[in-house]
Amino acid sequence: MGLLWAALLLLLAGWGEGSELRNVSELEAANYVISSGSPPLFVGLTTIQSAVAEGAVCLDGSPPGYHLHRGYGSGANSWIINLEGGGWCNDIRSCVYRKMSHHGSSYHMENQIQFTGILSDKPNENPDFYNWNRVKIRYCDGASFMGEGYNKAAGLYFRGQRIWLAAMEELMSLGMRHASQALLSGCSAGGLATILHCDEFRALFPGYTRVKCLADAGMFLDVADVAGGHTMRSYFGSVVKLQGVWRNLPRTCTARMDAISCFFPANIVPNIQTPLFLLNTAYDVWQLQQSLAPKTADPNGYWRECKMNHANCNGYQMQFLQGFRNQMINAVRDFSGWGKNGLFLNSCFAHCQSERQDTWYTSNSPLLGHKRIATNVGDWFFERGQVIAVDCAYPCDSTCHHIVFRGSH
C-alpha cells in the first residue's frame, strides 16, 4: 500500500505544474516505482532563513529552500547540485499568480520531494552518482535564478541571482567547499540556469576540483514560430526586462549582443570555459507547445492535435518540425566540436530526461550508441571517453519515451 500511495503522489504532482500536462511517460515512471520493489527516496525541505537578511527571497518574500541527501562511501566528498525548473513569469499578472505556488514561495513548497533519476540513491537506478551528496535547489524566482529587482505595488521580489548566491554560500558551509568533484545540473528553466551559472559554479572551487555542468532540456531556440513570429524572443524579452535579468547576464555575451539574445543559451555556450554536457531532445515538446505553435500563433487550432500527439502531425507539420531539429543541430554544431564538452541529442518528442527514472536509467531507457543517458553522462564526467551522440531524424529511434498529452492546452 505504501508504494501504491507513493506512485499516486507522483501522478498528482504532475497536475501542479501549470502547462505541463499528463503524459504517458509519467505513468510509466509511476509503474516503475511500483514494479521496482524498492521504496522511493523522499527528502525533506530546508529553508535558508539567513538569506532573508540579504534580500535573497522568493517572489513573495519568503526564504528560498533546498533538499539535501548526504553522500557516503566513495561519494562522501562529491556533490550534485540540481537547479529545479518550472518555466518563467514575464509580467506582473503571471508573477503574482506564481508567487502563490511552490514556484514562487517556500510557504507553498512540498515538505518532501522524491529524488529519482540523477538524484536517486540506488546504484541500479543511478550507477555513477547514487552515493554523492545530492541537492535540489528549489526554484521560486521565475527568471532562471537570474533576476534582480523589486515591484513594490505588486509585492514582487525578483531576486534570483541573490537566491543562487545564498544557496551556494549555504552549501559551501555544509561541506561543499571541500568537494573533490562537483556537478551542476538542471532541467528546463533549471537547464538554462545551469548554462548561465556554469562558470560561476566553477569559480567557487579550487583548480584541482573536477567541476562540470549538465544542462537538460535547456536549449531554448530563438526561432520563428508557425506564424512567422518570434514568440520565444518576445517572451524572454519581457522576462529579462521585468525581472532585471540584464544586470546579471554574462559580460562575455552582453559585450557583443543585446540582453535578450544573451538569455538564449546558443549565445552563451560558446564562451563557457567549464566542461558542459547538453542533454536535449531534437523535438522538444515544451518548445513545440509554447514557442513554436502556441495559441497566439495558431488561433484556428491547426496545430492542436499535432502538438498534443506527434502521431497526429501531417506531412507539412513534420517537415516544419524536421526544420526545427535542423536548427537545434546547427545550434550545437560548434559546441560539439570541443573535446571537453558532451552531447546527447535524441530524436524524441519529450522534455527533460535526467530527473525521470524511466528516461535516465532503466532497462528500457532511451539509447544512443547502445548506451543509456546515465551511462553517457557518466562516461563524459569521468572521462571514460568522449560523448557526442546525435540521433538520426524521427522516426528512426524506437527507444524514445514520447510524451503524449491529454486534455486541452
Coordinates of N, CA, C and O in Angstrom, one line a residue, residues 65-68 79-85 113-120 133-139 145 164 167-168 171 176 182-188 190-191 193-194 201 214-216 352-356 360:
G65 N 14.7 27.7 -0.6 CA 14.9 26.4 0.1 C 15.6 25.4 -0.8 O 15.8 25.6 -2.0
Y66 N 16.0 24.3 -0.2 CA 16.6 23.2 -0.9 C 16.4 21.9 -0.2 O 15.9 21.8 0.9
H67 N 16.7 20.8 -0.9 CA 16.6 19.4 -0.4 C 17.9 18.8 -0.5 O 18.5 18.8 -1.6
L68 N 18.5 18.3 0.6 CA 19.8 17.6 0.6 C 19.7 16.2 1.1 O 19.2 16.0 2.2
W79 N 29.6 16.1 -5.0 CA 28.3 16.9 -4.9 C 27.7 17.0 -6.2 O 28.3 17.4 -7.2
I80 N 26.3 16.8 -6.3 CA 25.5 17.2 -7.4 C 24.5 18.2 -6.9 O 23.8 18.1 -5.9
I81 N 24.5 19.4 -7.6 CA 23.6 20.5 -7.3 C 22.6 20.5 -8.5 O 23.0 20.8 -9.6
N82 N 21.4 20.3 -8.2 CA 20.3 20.3 -9.2 C 19.4 21.5 -9.1 O 18.8 21.7 -8.0
L83 N 19.4 22.3 -10.1 CA 18.5 23.5 -10.1 C 17.1 23.2 -10.6 O 17.0 22.8 -11.8
E84 N 16.1 23.3 -9.8 CA 14.8 23.0 -10.2 C 14.3 23.9 -11.4 O 14.7 25.0 -11.5
G85 N 13.5 23.3 -12.3 CA 12.9 24.0 -13.4 C 11.5 24.4 -13.1 O 11.0 24.1 -12.0
I113 N 10.1 15.9 -1.2 CA 10.0 15.6 -2.7 C 10.8 14.3 -2.9 O 11.7 13.9 -2.2
Q114 N 10.4 13.6 -4.0 CA 11.1 12.4 -4.3 C 12.3 12.6 -5.2 O 12.3 13.4 -6.1
F115 N 13.4 12.0 -4.9 CA 14.6 12.0 -5.6 C 14.7 10.8 -6.5 O 14.8 9.7 -6.1
T116 N 14.6 11.1 -7.8 CA 14.7 10.0 -8.8 C 15.7 10.4 -9.9 O 16.3 11.5 -9.9
G117 N 16.0 9.5 -10.8 CA 16.9 9.8 -11.9 C 18.3 10.1 -11.4 O 18.9 9.4 -10.6
I118 N 18.9 11.2 -11.8 CA 20.2 11.6 -11.4 C 20.3 11.9 -9.9 O 21.4 12.0 -9.4
L119 N 19.2 12.0 -9.2 CA 19.2 12.2 -7.8 C 18.9 11.0 -7.0 O 18.9 11.0 -5.8
S120 N 18.7 9.9 -7.7 CA 18.4 8.6 -7.0 C 19.6 8.2 -6.1 O 20.7 8.4 -6.4
N133 N 26.6 13.4 -2.4 CA 25.7 14.4 -1.8 C 24.9 15.0 -3.0 O 25.4 15.5 -3.9
R134 N 23.6 14.8 -2.8 CA 22.6 15.3 -3.9 C 21.7 16.3 -3.4 O 21.1 16.1 -2.4
V135 N 21.6 17.4 -4.1 CA 20.9 18.6 -3.7 C 20.0 19.1 -4.8 O 20.4 19.2 -5.9
K136 N 18.7 19.4 -4.4 CA 17.8 20.1 -5.3 C 17.5 21.4 -4.8 O 17.0 21.5 -3.7
I137 N 17.9 22.5 -5.5 CA 17.6 23.9 -5.1 C 16.3 24.3 -5.7 O 16.1 24.2 -6.9
R138 N 15.3 24.6 -4.8 CA 14.0 25.0 -5.3 C 14.0 26.3 -6.1 O 14.8 27.2 -5.8
Y139 N 13.2 26.3 -7.1 CA 13.1 27.4 -8.0 C 11.9 28.3 -7.7 O 10.7 27.9 -7.8
F145 N 16.9 31.9 -11.9 CA 17.9 32.3 -10.9 C 18.8 33.4 -11.3 O 20.0 33.5 -11.0
W164 N 20.6 32.3 -5.8 CA 21.7 31.5 -6.3 C 22.9 31.6 -5.3 O 23.5 30.6 -4.9
A167 N 22.2 30.2 -1.8 CA 22.2 28.7 -1.8 C 23.7 28.2 -1.9 O 24.0 27.2 -1.2
M168 N 24.5 28.8 -2.7 CA 25.9 28.4 -2.8 C 26.6 28.6 -1.5 O 27.4 27.7 -1.1
L171 N 25.5 25.9 1.0 CA 26.0 24.5 0.7 C 27.6 24.5 0.9 O 28.1 23.4 1.3
M176 N 30.5 21.5 0.9 CA 30.8 21.5 -0.5 C 32.1 22.2 -0.9 O 32.7 21.9 -1.9
A182 N 32.3 18.0 -8.4 CA 31.0 18.7 -8.3 C 30.4 18.8 -9.7 O 31.1 19.1 -10.7
L183 N 29.1 18.5 -9.7 CA 28.3 18.6 -11.0 C 27.1 19.5 -10.8 O 26.3 19.2 -9.9
L184 N 27.0 20.6 -11.5 CA 25.8 21.4 -11.5 C 24.9 21.0 -12.6 O 25.3 20.8 -13.8
S185 N 23.6 20.7 -12.3 CA 22.7 20.2 -13.3 C 21.3 20.9 -13.1 O 21.1 21.6 -12.1
G186 N 20.5 20.8 -14.1 CA 19.2 21.3 -14.1 C 18.4 21.0 -15.3 O 19.0 20.7 -16.4
C187 N 17.1 21.1 -15.2 CA 16.2 20.7 -16.3 C 15.3 21.9 -16.7 O 14.8 22.6 -15.8
S188 N 15.1 22.1 -18.0 CA 14.2 23.1 -18.5 C 14.7 24.5 -18.1 O 15.8 24.9 -18.4
G190 N 15.7 25.3 -15.3 CA 16.8 24.9 -14.5 C 18.0 24.6 -15.4 O 19.2 24.8 -15.0
G191 N 17.8 24.0 -16.6 CA 18.8 23.8 -17.5 C 19.4 25.1 -18.1 O 20.6 25.2 -18.2
A193 N 19.3 27.9 -16.4 CA 20.1 28.4 -15.3 C 21.4 27.8 -15.1 O 22.4 28.4 -14.8
T194 N 21.5 26.5 -15.4 CA 22.8 25.8 -15.3 C 23.8 26.4 -16.3 O 25.0 26.6 -16.0
F201 N 29.8 28.7 -11.0 CA 29.9 27.5 -10.2 C 31.3 27.0 -10.1 O 31.9 26.7 -9.1
L214 N 25.7 20.0 -16.3 CA 24.8 19.2 -17.2 C 23.5 20.0 -17.4 O 22.8 20.2 -16.4
A215 N 23.2 20.4 -18.6 CA 22.0 21.2 -18.9 C 21.0 20.3 -19.6 O 21.3 19.8 -20.7
D216 N 19.9 20.0 -19.0 CA 18.9 19.1 -19.6 C 17.7 19.9 -20.1 O 17.1 20.7 -19.3
C352 N 13.0 17.1 -20.8 CA 13.6 16.7 -19.5 C 13.7 15.2 -19.4 O 12.7 14.5 -19.4
Q353 N 15.0 14.7 -19.3 CA 15.2 13.2 -19.3 C 16.2 12.8 -18.2 O 16.3 11.6 -18.0
S354 N 16.8 13.7 -17.5 CA 17.8 13.3 -16.5 C 17.2 13.1 -15.1 O 17.7 12.4 -14.3
E355 N 16.0 13.7 -14.8 CA 15.5 13.6 -13.5 C 14.4 12.6 -13.4 O 13.8 12.3 -12.3
R356 N 14.0 12.0 -14.5 CA 12.9 11.0 -14.5 C 13.6 9.6 -14.6 O 14.5 9.4 -15.4
W360 N 16.2 8.2 -17.5 CA 17.6 8.3 -17.0 C 18.3 6.9 -17.1 O 19.3 6.8 -17.7

